[in-house]
mmCIF file of C-alpha atoms in Angstrom:
data_model
loop_
_atom_site.group_PDB
_atom_site.id
_atom_site.type_symbol
_atom_site.label_atom_id
_atom_site.label_comp_id
_atom_site.label_asym_id
_atom_site.label_seq_id
_atom_site.Cartn_x
_atom_site.Cartn_y
_atom_site.Cartn_z
ATOM 1 C CA MET A 1 -48.110 8.876 -26.080
ATOM 2 C CA PRO A 2 -50.131 9.708 -22.928
ATOM 3 C CA GLU A 3 -48.160 11.651 -20.321
ATOM 4 C CA ASP A 4 -48.877 8.684 -17.886
ATOM 5 C CA GLU A 5 -47.566 5.906 -19.973
ATOM 6 C CA ILE A 6 -43.995 7.415 -20.282
ATOM 7 C CA THR A 7 -41.506 5.492 -18.045
ATOM 8 C CA ASP A 8 -39.084 6.972 -15.729
ATOM 9 C CA LYS A 9 -36.312 5.659 -17.858
ATOM 10 C CA GLU A 10 -37.792 7.429 -20.699
ATOM 11 C CA ILE A 11 -38.036 10.786 -18.688
ATOM 12 C CA TYR A 12 -34.343 10.635 -17.657
ATOM 13 C CA ASN A 13 -33.478 9.989 -21.459
ATOM 14 C CA LEU A 14 -34.943 13.091 -22.325
ATOM 15 C CA VAL A 15 -31.821 14.995 -21.364
ATOM 16 C CA PHE A 16 -30.379 13.697 -24.576
ATOM 17 C CA LEU A 17 -32.430 15.341 -26.879
ATOM 18 C CA PRO A 18 -31.414 18.073 -28.862
ATOM 19 C CA GLY A 19 -32.289 21.565 -27.597
ATOM 20 C CA PHE A 20 -33.077 20.273 -24.144
ATOM 21 C CA SER A 21 -32.089 22.435 -21.221
ATOM 22 C CA THR A 22 -32.942 23.067 -17.528
ATOM 23 C CA ASN A 23 -31.680 26.440 -17.672
ATOM 24 C CA GLU A 24 -34.556 29.259 -17.660
ATOM 25 C CA ASN A 25 -31.947 31.796 -19.097
ATOM 26 C CA VAL A 26 -29.586 31.194 -22.068
ATOM 27 C CA THR A 27 -26.011 32.536 -22.036
ATOM 28 C CA GLU A 28 -22.991 31.868 -24.031
ATOM 29 C CA PHE A 29 -21.817 29.076 -22.206
ATOM 30 C CA SER A 30 -25.200 27.261 -21.094
ATOM 31 C CA GLY A 31 -28.887 27.028 -21.521
ATOM 32 C CA ARG A 32 -28.640 26.256 -25.454
ATOM 33 C CA GLY A 33 -29.334 22.499 -24.986
ATOM 34 C CA VAL A 34 -26.164 21.436 -26.845
ATOM 35 C CA GLY A 35 -24.179 19.022 -24.812
ATOM 36 C CA MET A 36 -25.785 15.339 -23.905
ATOM 37 C CA ASP A 37 -27.372 15.182 -27.439
ATOM 38 C CA VAL A 38 -23.829 15.601 -29.124
ATOM 39 C CA VAL A 39 -22.312 12.861 -26.466
ATOM 40 C CA LEU A 40 -25.142 10.663 -27.577
ATOM 41 C CA LYS A 41 -24.453 11.104 -31.171
ATOM 42 C CA ASN A 42 -20.604 10.365 -30.977
ATOM 43 C CA ILE A 43 -21.251 7.207 -28.653
ATOM 44 C CA GLU A 44 -23.647 5.924 -31.315
ATOM 45 C CA ALA A 45 -21.654 6.365 -33.945
ATOM 46 C CA VAL A 46 -18.988 3.998 -32.621
ATOM 47 C CA GLY A 47 -21.897 1.562 -31.937
ATOM 48 C CA GLY A 48 -22.224 2.315 -28.400
ATOM 49 C CA GLY A 49 -25.064 3.585 -26.200
ATOM 50 C CA ILE A 50 -25.670 5.686 -23.123
ATOM 51 C CA ALA A 51 -28.491 5.754 -20.458
ATOM 52 C CA ALA A 52 -29.425 7.711 -17.472
ATOM 53 C CA ASP A 53 -30.815 6.718 -14.147
ATOM 54 C CA SER A 54 -31.694 8.797 -11.230
ATOM 55 C CA VAL A 55 -32.837 8.283 -7.803
ATOM 56 C CA PRO A 56 -34.467 11.485 -6.052
ATOM 57 C CA GLY A 57 -32.622 12.486 -3.270
ATOM 58 C CA LYS A 58 -29.416 10.154 -4.038
ATOM 59 C CA GLY A 59 -28.298 10.989 -7.297
ATOM 60 C CA THR A 60 -28.177 10.034 -11.062
ATOM 61 C CA ILE A 61 -26.090 7.461 -13.036
ATOM 62 C CA ILE A 62 -24.819 8.072 -16.689
ATOM 63 C CA THR A 63 -24.005 4.873 -18.114
ATOM 64 C CA LEU A 64 -22.002 4.835 -21.164
ATOM 65 C CA LYS A 65 -21.377 1.514 -23.108
ATOM 66 C CA ILE A 66 -18.819 1.072 -25.957
ATOM 67 C CA PRO A 67 -17.550 -1.874 -27.946
ATOM 68 C CA LEU A 68 -14.540 -3.377 -26.300
ATOM 69 C CA THR A 69 -12.284 -3.509 -29.636
ATOM 70 C CA LEU A 70 -12.048 0.142 -29.385
ATOM 71 C CA ALA A 71 -10.702 0.181 -25.908
ATOM 72 C CA ILE A 72 -6.704 0.570 -26.234
ATOM 73 C CA ILE A 73 -4.787 0.966 -22.888
ATOM 74 C CA ASP A 74 -1.034 1.280 -21.959
ATOM 75 C CA GLY A 75 -0.377 -2.114 -20.315
ATOM 76 C CA MET A 76 2.627 -3.785 -18.314
ATOM 77 C CA ASN A 77 2.709 -7.256 -19.596
ATOM 78 C CA ILE A 78 3.928 -10.035 -16.920
ATOM 79 C CA LYS A 79 4.584 -13.491 -16.938
ATOM 80 C CA VAL A 80 3.367 -16.208 -14.261
ATOM 81 C CA GLY A 81 4.701 -19.813 -15.517
ATOM 82 C CA ASP A 82 3.385 -20.347 -19.005
ATOM 83 C CA SER A 83 0.399 -17.537 -18.628
ATOM 84 C CA ARG A 84 0.618 -13.904 -19.657
ATOM 85 C CA TYR A 85 -0.891 -11.010 -17.820
ATOM 86 C CA THR A 86 -1.627 -7.479 -18.541
ATOM 87 C CA ILE A 87 -1.708 -4.724 -15.800
ATOM 88 C CA PRO A 88 -2.763 -1.375 -16.882
ATOM 89 C CA THR A 89 -0.179 1.199 -16.154
ATOM 90 C CA THR A 90 -2.289 3.789 -14.805
ATOM 91 C CA ALA A 91 -2.662 1.354 -11.761
ATOM 92 C CA ILE A 92 1.235 0.779 -11.172
ATOM 93 C CA LYS A 93 2.925 2.482 -8.585
ATOM 94 C CA GLU A 94 6.271 0.846 -8.893
ATOM 95 C CA SER A 95 8.125 -2.586 -9.333
ATOM 96 C CA PHE A 96 11.080 -4.132 -7.943
ATOM 97 C CA ARG A 97 12.608 -7.608 -6.939
ATOM 98 C CA PRO A 98 11.965 -7.929 -3.150
ATOM 99 C CA LYS A 99 14.119 -9.159 -0.413
ATOM 100 C CA MET A 100 12.927 -11.419 2.250
ATOM 101 C CA THR A 101 13.812 -9.211 5.162
ATOM 102 C CA GLU A 102 10.890 -7.066 3.576
ATOM 103 C CA VAL A 103 8.041 -9.793 3.621
ATOM 104 C CA ILE A 104 6.205 -10.230 6.757
ATOM 105 C CA VAL A 105 3.814 -13.219 7.485
ATOM 106 C CA ASP A 106 1.081 -12.335 9.931
ATOM 107 C CA PRO A 107 -0.683 -15.070 12.269
ATOM 108 C CA ASP A 108 -3.371 -16.081 9.772
ATOM 109 C CA ASN A 109 -0.500 -16.615 7.379
ATOM 110 C CA ASN A 110 -1.056 -13.573 5.234
ATOM 111 C CA GLU A 111 1.754 -12.344 3.441
ATOM 112 C CA MET A 112 2.349 -8.701 3.573
ATOM 113 C CA MET A 113 5.128 -6.354 1.798
ATOM 114 C CA MET A 114 7.035 -4.032 3.903
ATOM 115 C CA VAL A 115 7.733 -0.715 1.981
ATOM 116 C CA ARG A 116 9.086 2.468 3.260
ATOM 117 C CA GLY A 117 7.700 1.522 6.681
ATOM 118 C CA GLN A 118 4.305 0.448 5.015
ATOM 119 C CA CYS A 119 2.815 -2.785 4.791
ATOM 120 C CA TYR A 120 0.941 -4.037 2.090
ATOM 121 C CA PRO A 121 -0.804 -7.349 1.061
ATOM 122 C CA ILE A 122 0.997 -9.645 -1.437
ATOM 123 C CA LEU A 123 -1.333 -11.627 -4.068
ATOM 124 C CA ARG A 124 0.255 -14.397 -5.824
ATOM 125 C CA LEU A 125 -1.132 -14.572 -9.139
ATOM 126 C CA HIS A 126 -0.098 -18.162 -9.444
ATOM 127 C CA ASP A 127 -2.237 -19.113 -6.316
ATOM 128 C CA ILE A 128 -5.479 -17.553 -7.230
ATOM 129 C CA TYR A 129 -5.631 -18.621 -11.060
ATOM 130 C CA HIS A 130 -4.099 -21.906 -10.257
ATOM 131 C CA VAL A 131 -1.021 -21.673 -12.663
ATOM 132 C CA GLN A 132 1.940 -23.738 -12.273
ATOM 133 C CA THR A 133 5.610 -22.076 -12.190
ATOM 134 C CA ASP A 134 8.870 -22.942 -10.601
ATOM 135 C CA VAL A 135 9.032 -19.127 -9.265
ATOM 136 C CA ILE A 136 7.799 -19.734 -5.808
ATOM 137 C CA HIS A 137 10.283 -17.488 -3.574
ATOM 138 C CA PHE A 138 9.670 -13.999 -3.734
ATOM 139 C CA THR A 139 13.472 -13.536 -4.368
ATOM 140 C CA ASP A 140 13.165 -15.373 -7.692
ATOM 141 C CA GLY A 141 10.406 -13.092 -8.705
ATOM 142 C CA ILE A 142 9.083 -9.411 -9.277
ATOM 143 C CA ILE A 143 6.674 -7.427 -7.382
ATOM 144 C CA ILE A 144 4.295 -4.765 -8.835
ATOM 145 C CA MET A 145 2.781 -2.403 -6.346
ATOM 146 C CA VAL A 146 -0.617 -1.459 -7.937
ATOM 147 C CA GLU A 147 -3.023 1.437 -6.636
ATOM 148 C CA GLN A 148 -6.676 2.180 -7.219
ATOM 149 C CA ASP A 149 -9.108 4.226 -5.132
ATOM 150 C CA ASN A 150 -6.230 4.687 -2.570
ATOM 151 C CA LYS A 151 -6.008 1.223 -1.891
ATOM 152 C CA THR A 152 -2.669 -0.462 -2.517
ATOM 153 C CA LEU A 153 -1.831 -4.049 -3.334
ATOM 154 C CA CYS A 154 1.592 -5.971 -3.968
ATOM 155 C CA ILE A 155 1.339 -8.615 -7.024
ATOM 156 C CA PHE A 156 3.751 -11.205 -7.069
ATOM 157 C CA ALA A 157 4.747 -12.581 -10.552
ATOM 158 C CA ASP A 158 7.585 -14.358 -12.432
ATOM 159 C CA GLU A 159 9.038 -11.470 -14.578
ATOM 160 C CA LEU A 160 8.043 -8.379 -16.279
ATOM 161 C CA ILE A 161 7.790 -8.952 -20.041
ATOM 162 C CA GLY A 162 7.387 -4.993 -21.225
ATOM 163 C CA GLN A 163 5.052 -2.602 -21.649
ATOM 164 C CA GLN A 164 3.198 -1.919 -24.781
ATOM 165 C CA GLN A 165 -0.374 -0.624 -25.774
ATOM 166 C CA VAL A 166 -2.935 -3.035 -26.074
ATOM 167 C CA VAL A 167 -6.710 -3.531 -27.359
ATOM 168 C CA VAL A 168 -9.018 -4.772 -24.678
ATOM 169 C CA LYS A 169 -11.350 -7.687 -25.927
ATOM 170 C CA ALA A 170 -13.915 -9.269 -24.070
ATOM 171 C CA LEU A 171 -13.053 -12.902 -22.202
ATOM 172 C CA PRO A 172 -14.139 -15.848 -24.111
ATOM 173 C CA GLU A 173 -17.486 -17.222 -23.168
ATOM 174 C CA TYR A 174 -15.889 -20.754 -21.574
ATOM 175 C CA ILE A 175 -13.503 -18.110 -19.420
ATOM 176 C CA ARG A 176 -16.210 -16.229 -18.135
ATOM 177 C CA ASN A 177 -18.141 -19.272 -16.910
ATOM 178 C CA THR A 178 -15.384 -20.613 -14.659
ATOM 179 C CA LYS A 179 -14.680 -19.567 -11.004
ATOM 180 C CA LYS A 180 -10.972 -18.671 -12.037
ATOM 181 C CA VAL A 181 -11.693 -15.608 -13.771
ATOM 182 C CA LYS A 182 -12.243 -13.108 -10.712
ATOM 183 C CA GLY A 183 -9.997 -9.980 -11.113
ATOM 184 C CA LEU A 184 -9.806 -10.246 -14.907
ATOM 185 C CA ALA A 185 -11.092 -7.349 -17.041
ATOM 186 C CA GLY A 186 -10.628 -8.889 -20.578
ATOM 187 C CA CYS A 187 -8.098 -10.209 -22.496
ATOM 188 C CA THR A 188 -5.642 -9.222 -25.371
ATOM 189 C CA LEU A 189 -3.495 -10.867 -28.491
ATOM 190 C CA LEU A 190 0.162 -9.883 -27.771
ATOM 191 C CA GLY A 191 2.775 -9.761 -30.602
ATOM 192 C CA ASP A 192 4.075 -13.018 -30.429
ATOM 193 C CA GLY A 193 0.457 -14.467 -31.037
ATOM 194 C CA SER A 194 0.072 -15.257 -27.450
ATOM 195 C CA ILE A 195 -3.194 -14.188 -25.477
ATOM 196 C CA SER A 196 -2.856 -12.227 -22.151
ATOM 197 C CA LEU A 197 -5.689 -11.657 -19.669
ATOM 198 C CA ILE A 198 -5.994 -8.052 -18.424
ATOM 199 C CA LEU A 199 -6.022 -7.787 -14.893
ATOM 200 C CA ASP A 200 -8.889 -5.749 -13.121
ATOM 201 C CA ILE A 201 -6.903 -4.150 -10.205
ATOM 202 C CA GLY A 202 -10.221 -3.054 -8.586
ATOM 203 C CA GLY A 203 -11.634 -6.314 -8.412
ATOM 204 C CA LEU A 204 -8.362 -8.037 -7.292
ATOM 205 C CA ILE A 205 -8.101 -5.431 -4.262
ATOM 206 C CA PHE A 206 -11.485 -5.867 -3.391
ATOM 207 C CA ARG A 207 -10.965 -10.015 -3.626
ATOM 208 C CA GLN A 208 -7.880 -9.504 -1.169
ATOM 209 C CA SER A 209 -9.594 -7.330 1.479
ATOM 210 C CA ALA A 210 -12.653 -9.360 1.279
#
């Protein structure tokens, strides 16, 4: 292929070729061109893919794609009405039953939770996902404090079900096409046969702060 017919994407992906190296000198630890080709081989072995993109002066992005059926996470299952949700445990700071004296409502009716002298926004899952529940008062439910990128959110739910490892699966198309799925990363099948929606904590925090 003539050099002028090679696209930028094809040039960037040369980094995944065996023996490719930018080092002029070969040492015991670098310069042998062994590394990214091994990554590519292992990703493709499980049915995934990898690609590189770069903008001069700004940076480089390496994108990994793996089948969702291979993604297993530790999750905390919670209940809201008749619905089930799963929160990745890596995002959970703590959970507790709140007191009304800890709840603050600002002039715009935004609800905040006071925890050790700090105020954090409260997100009622039954409100954003339009779930019918009898648990409306904070003292009847549970608060799960989650954090991502140094931003904290207090999620209000009916109750904790328990912690378990879950397999992340893609959301069905009919759910993805509705407006109520913002803040969802996927779904999983629980041991009792019920479906639990996996929360995208970063998406929920962004939604709350928008």
